[in-house]
CSV table of C-alpha atoms in Angstrom, one decimal:
chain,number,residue,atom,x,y,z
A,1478,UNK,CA,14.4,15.6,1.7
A,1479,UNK,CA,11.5,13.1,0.9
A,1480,UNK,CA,10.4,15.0,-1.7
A,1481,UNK,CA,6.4,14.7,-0.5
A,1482,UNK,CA,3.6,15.7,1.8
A,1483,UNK,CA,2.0,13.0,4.1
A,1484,UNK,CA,-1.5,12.8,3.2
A,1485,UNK,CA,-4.0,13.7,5.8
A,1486,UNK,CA,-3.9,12.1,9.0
A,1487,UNK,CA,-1.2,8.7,8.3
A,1488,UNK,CA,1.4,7.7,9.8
A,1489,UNK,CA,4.5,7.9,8.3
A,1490,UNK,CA,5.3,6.0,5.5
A,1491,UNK,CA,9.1,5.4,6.1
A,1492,UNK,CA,8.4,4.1,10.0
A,1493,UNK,CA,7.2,0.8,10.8
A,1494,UNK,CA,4.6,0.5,13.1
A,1495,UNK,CA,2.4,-3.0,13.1
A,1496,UNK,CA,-1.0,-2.6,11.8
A,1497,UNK,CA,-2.1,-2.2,15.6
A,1498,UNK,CA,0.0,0.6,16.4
A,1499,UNK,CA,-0.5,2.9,12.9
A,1500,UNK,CA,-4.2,2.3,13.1
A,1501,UNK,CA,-4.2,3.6,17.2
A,1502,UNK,CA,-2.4,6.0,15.9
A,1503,UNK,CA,-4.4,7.4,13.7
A,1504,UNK,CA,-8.1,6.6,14.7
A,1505,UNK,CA,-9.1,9.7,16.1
A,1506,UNK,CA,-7.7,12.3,13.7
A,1507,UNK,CA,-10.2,11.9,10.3
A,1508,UNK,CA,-12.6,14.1,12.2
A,1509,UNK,CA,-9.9,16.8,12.5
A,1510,UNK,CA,-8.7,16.0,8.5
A,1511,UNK,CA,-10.7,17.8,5.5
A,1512,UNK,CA,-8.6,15.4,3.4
A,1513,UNK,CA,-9.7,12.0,3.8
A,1514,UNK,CA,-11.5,9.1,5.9
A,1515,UNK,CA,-9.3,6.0,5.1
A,1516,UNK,CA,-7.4,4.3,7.4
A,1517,UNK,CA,-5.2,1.5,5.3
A,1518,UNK,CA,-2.2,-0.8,6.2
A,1519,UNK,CA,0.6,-2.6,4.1
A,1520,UNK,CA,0.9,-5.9,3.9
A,1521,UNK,CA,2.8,-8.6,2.3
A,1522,UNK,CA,1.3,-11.4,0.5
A,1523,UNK,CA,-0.2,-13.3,3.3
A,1524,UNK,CA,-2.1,-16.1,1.7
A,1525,UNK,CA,-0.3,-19.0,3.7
A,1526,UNK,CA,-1.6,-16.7,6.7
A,1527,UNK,CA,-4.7,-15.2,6.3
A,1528,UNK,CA,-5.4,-15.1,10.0
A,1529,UNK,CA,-3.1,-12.4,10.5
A,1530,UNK,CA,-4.7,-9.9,8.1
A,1531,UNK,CA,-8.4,-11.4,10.0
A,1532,UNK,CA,-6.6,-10.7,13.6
A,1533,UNK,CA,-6.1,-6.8,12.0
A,1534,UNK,CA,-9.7,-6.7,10.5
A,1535,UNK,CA,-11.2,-7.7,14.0
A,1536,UNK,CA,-9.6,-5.2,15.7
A,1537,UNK,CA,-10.6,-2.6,13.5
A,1538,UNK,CA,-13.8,-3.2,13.0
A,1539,UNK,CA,-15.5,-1.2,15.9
A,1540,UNK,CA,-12.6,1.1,15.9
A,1541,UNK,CA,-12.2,2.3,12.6
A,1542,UNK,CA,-15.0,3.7,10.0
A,1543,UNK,CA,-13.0,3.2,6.4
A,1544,UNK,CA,-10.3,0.2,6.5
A,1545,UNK,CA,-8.5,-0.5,3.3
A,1546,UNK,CA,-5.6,-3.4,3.0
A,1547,UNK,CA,-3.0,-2.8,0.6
A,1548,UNK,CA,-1.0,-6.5,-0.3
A,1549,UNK,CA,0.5,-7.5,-3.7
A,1550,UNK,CA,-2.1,-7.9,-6.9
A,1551,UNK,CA,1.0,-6.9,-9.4
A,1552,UNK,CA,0.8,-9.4,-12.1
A,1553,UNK,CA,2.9,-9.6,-15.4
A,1554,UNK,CA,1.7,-10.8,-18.4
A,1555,UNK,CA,4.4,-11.5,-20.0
A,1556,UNK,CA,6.8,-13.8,-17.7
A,1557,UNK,CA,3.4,-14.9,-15.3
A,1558,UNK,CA,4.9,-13.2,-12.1
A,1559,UNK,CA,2.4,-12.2,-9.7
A,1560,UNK,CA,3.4,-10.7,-6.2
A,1561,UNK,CA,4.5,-7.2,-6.2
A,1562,UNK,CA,6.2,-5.0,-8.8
A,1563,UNK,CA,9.5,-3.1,-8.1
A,1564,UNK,CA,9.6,0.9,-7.6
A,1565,UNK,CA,11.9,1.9,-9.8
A,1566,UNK,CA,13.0,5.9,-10.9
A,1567,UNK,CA,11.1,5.8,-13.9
A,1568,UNK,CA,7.6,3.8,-12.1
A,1569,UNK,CA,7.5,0.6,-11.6
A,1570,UNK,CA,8.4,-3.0,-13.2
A,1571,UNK,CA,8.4,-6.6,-12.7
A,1572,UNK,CA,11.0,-7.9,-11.1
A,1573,UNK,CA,11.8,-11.1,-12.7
A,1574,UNK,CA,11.8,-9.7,-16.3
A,1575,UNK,CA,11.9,-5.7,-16.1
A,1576,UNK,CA,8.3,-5.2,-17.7
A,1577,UNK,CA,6.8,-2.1,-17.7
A,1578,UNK,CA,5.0,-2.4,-20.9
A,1579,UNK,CA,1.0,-1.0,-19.8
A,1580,UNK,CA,-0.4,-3.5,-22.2
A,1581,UNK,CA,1.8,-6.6,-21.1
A,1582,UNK,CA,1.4,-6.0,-17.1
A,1583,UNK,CA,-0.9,-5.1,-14.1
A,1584,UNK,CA,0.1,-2.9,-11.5
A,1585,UNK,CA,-2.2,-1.9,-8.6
A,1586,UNK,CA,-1.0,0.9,-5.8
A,1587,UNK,CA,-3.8,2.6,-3.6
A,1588,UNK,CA,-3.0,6.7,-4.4
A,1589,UNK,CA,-4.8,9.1,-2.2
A,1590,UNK,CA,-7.3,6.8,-1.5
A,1591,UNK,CA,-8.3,4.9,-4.8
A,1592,UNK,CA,-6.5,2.2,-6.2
A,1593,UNK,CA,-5.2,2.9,-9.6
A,1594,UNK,CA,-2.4,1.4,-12.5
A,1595,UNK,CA,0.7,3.5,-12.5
A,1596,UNK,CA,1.5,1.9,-15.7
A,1597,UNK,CA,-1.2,3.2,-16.9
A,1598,UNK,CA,-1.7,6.3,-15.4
A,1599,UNK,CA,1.6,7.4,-14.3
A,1600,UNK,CA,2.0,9.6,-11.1
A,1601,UNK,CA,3.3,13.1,-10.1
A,1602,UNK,CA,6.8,12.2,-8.8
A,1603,UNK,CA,6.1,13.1,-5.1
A,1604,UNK,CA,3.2,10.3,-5.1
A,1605,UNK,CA,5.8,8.0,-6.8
A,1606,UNK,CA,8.6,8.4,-4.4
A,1607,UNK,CA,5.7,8.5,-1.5
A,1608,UNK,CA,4.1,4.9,-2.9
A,1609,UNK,CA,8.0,3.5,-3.5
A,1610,UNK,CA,8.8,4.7,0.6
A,1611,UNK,CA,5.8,2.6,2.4
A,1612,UNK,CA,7.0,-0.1,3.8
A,1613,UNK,CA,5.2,-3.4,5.4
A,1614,UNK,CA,3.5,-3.3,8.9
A,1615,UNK,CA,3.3,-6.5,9.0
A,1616,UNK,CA,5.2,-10.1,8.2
A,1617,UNK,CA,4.3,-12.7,6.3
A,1618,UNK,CA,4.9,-14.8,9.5
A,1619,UNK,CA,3.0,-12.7,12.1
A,1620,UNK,CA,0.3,-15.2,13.9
């Protein structure tokens, strides 16, 4: 079982669609949906190729009313890792040195729209396991 709902209109978290196919997808569904407007995608840290998340934000742009882009902000305080923190069962840490610690550490996810500190704020487990299933639509080395 996977333990949660899929919010609104999205995709499936566990599939793996590029950022083209999810958002054709679901473009024409938040008028049916009472439960939200935004379309987002996931990316991986794509600062050697910013053109591929531009490609994504063309497309969109007369397609899609509310586009948010999810990529790694996760920094730790502590060790100086910045990239994206590991799921784990209890939330999530940094991966080099297993930091967790709210005051040492910064961990952004997007929850039902917002972006929010997990660390901080920690989630109902259904939202956890949700956030800790997405996976990329798209590769670092997409052009």
């Amino acid at each position: 079982a996977k333990e949660y709902y899929t919010n609104s209109f999205h995709y499936d978290v566990r599939k793996h669609p590029t950022p083209f196919e999810k958002l054709s997808f679901e473009k024409d569904y938040p008028q049916y949906a009472a439960g939200g407007f935004i379309h987002y995608c996931e990316y991986p840290n794509l600062k050697q190729n910013p053109k591929a998340l531009e490609a994504v934000w063309d497309w969109a742009y007369d397609k899609i009313g509310y586009l948010g882009t999810n990529t790694p902000i996760d920094h730790c305080y502590k060790c100086g890792f910045q990239g994206e923190f590991k799921a784990t069962a209890r939330g999530f840490e940094c991966p080099d040195c297993g930091n967790h610690d709210p005051k040492t550490c910064d961990c952004v996810k997007r929850t039902c729209g917002y972006l929010g500190n997990p660390l901080q704020r920690p989630m109902v487990h259904g939202r956890h396991v949700e956030i800790a299933s997405r996976k990329k639509n798209i590769s670092s080395e997409m052009r």
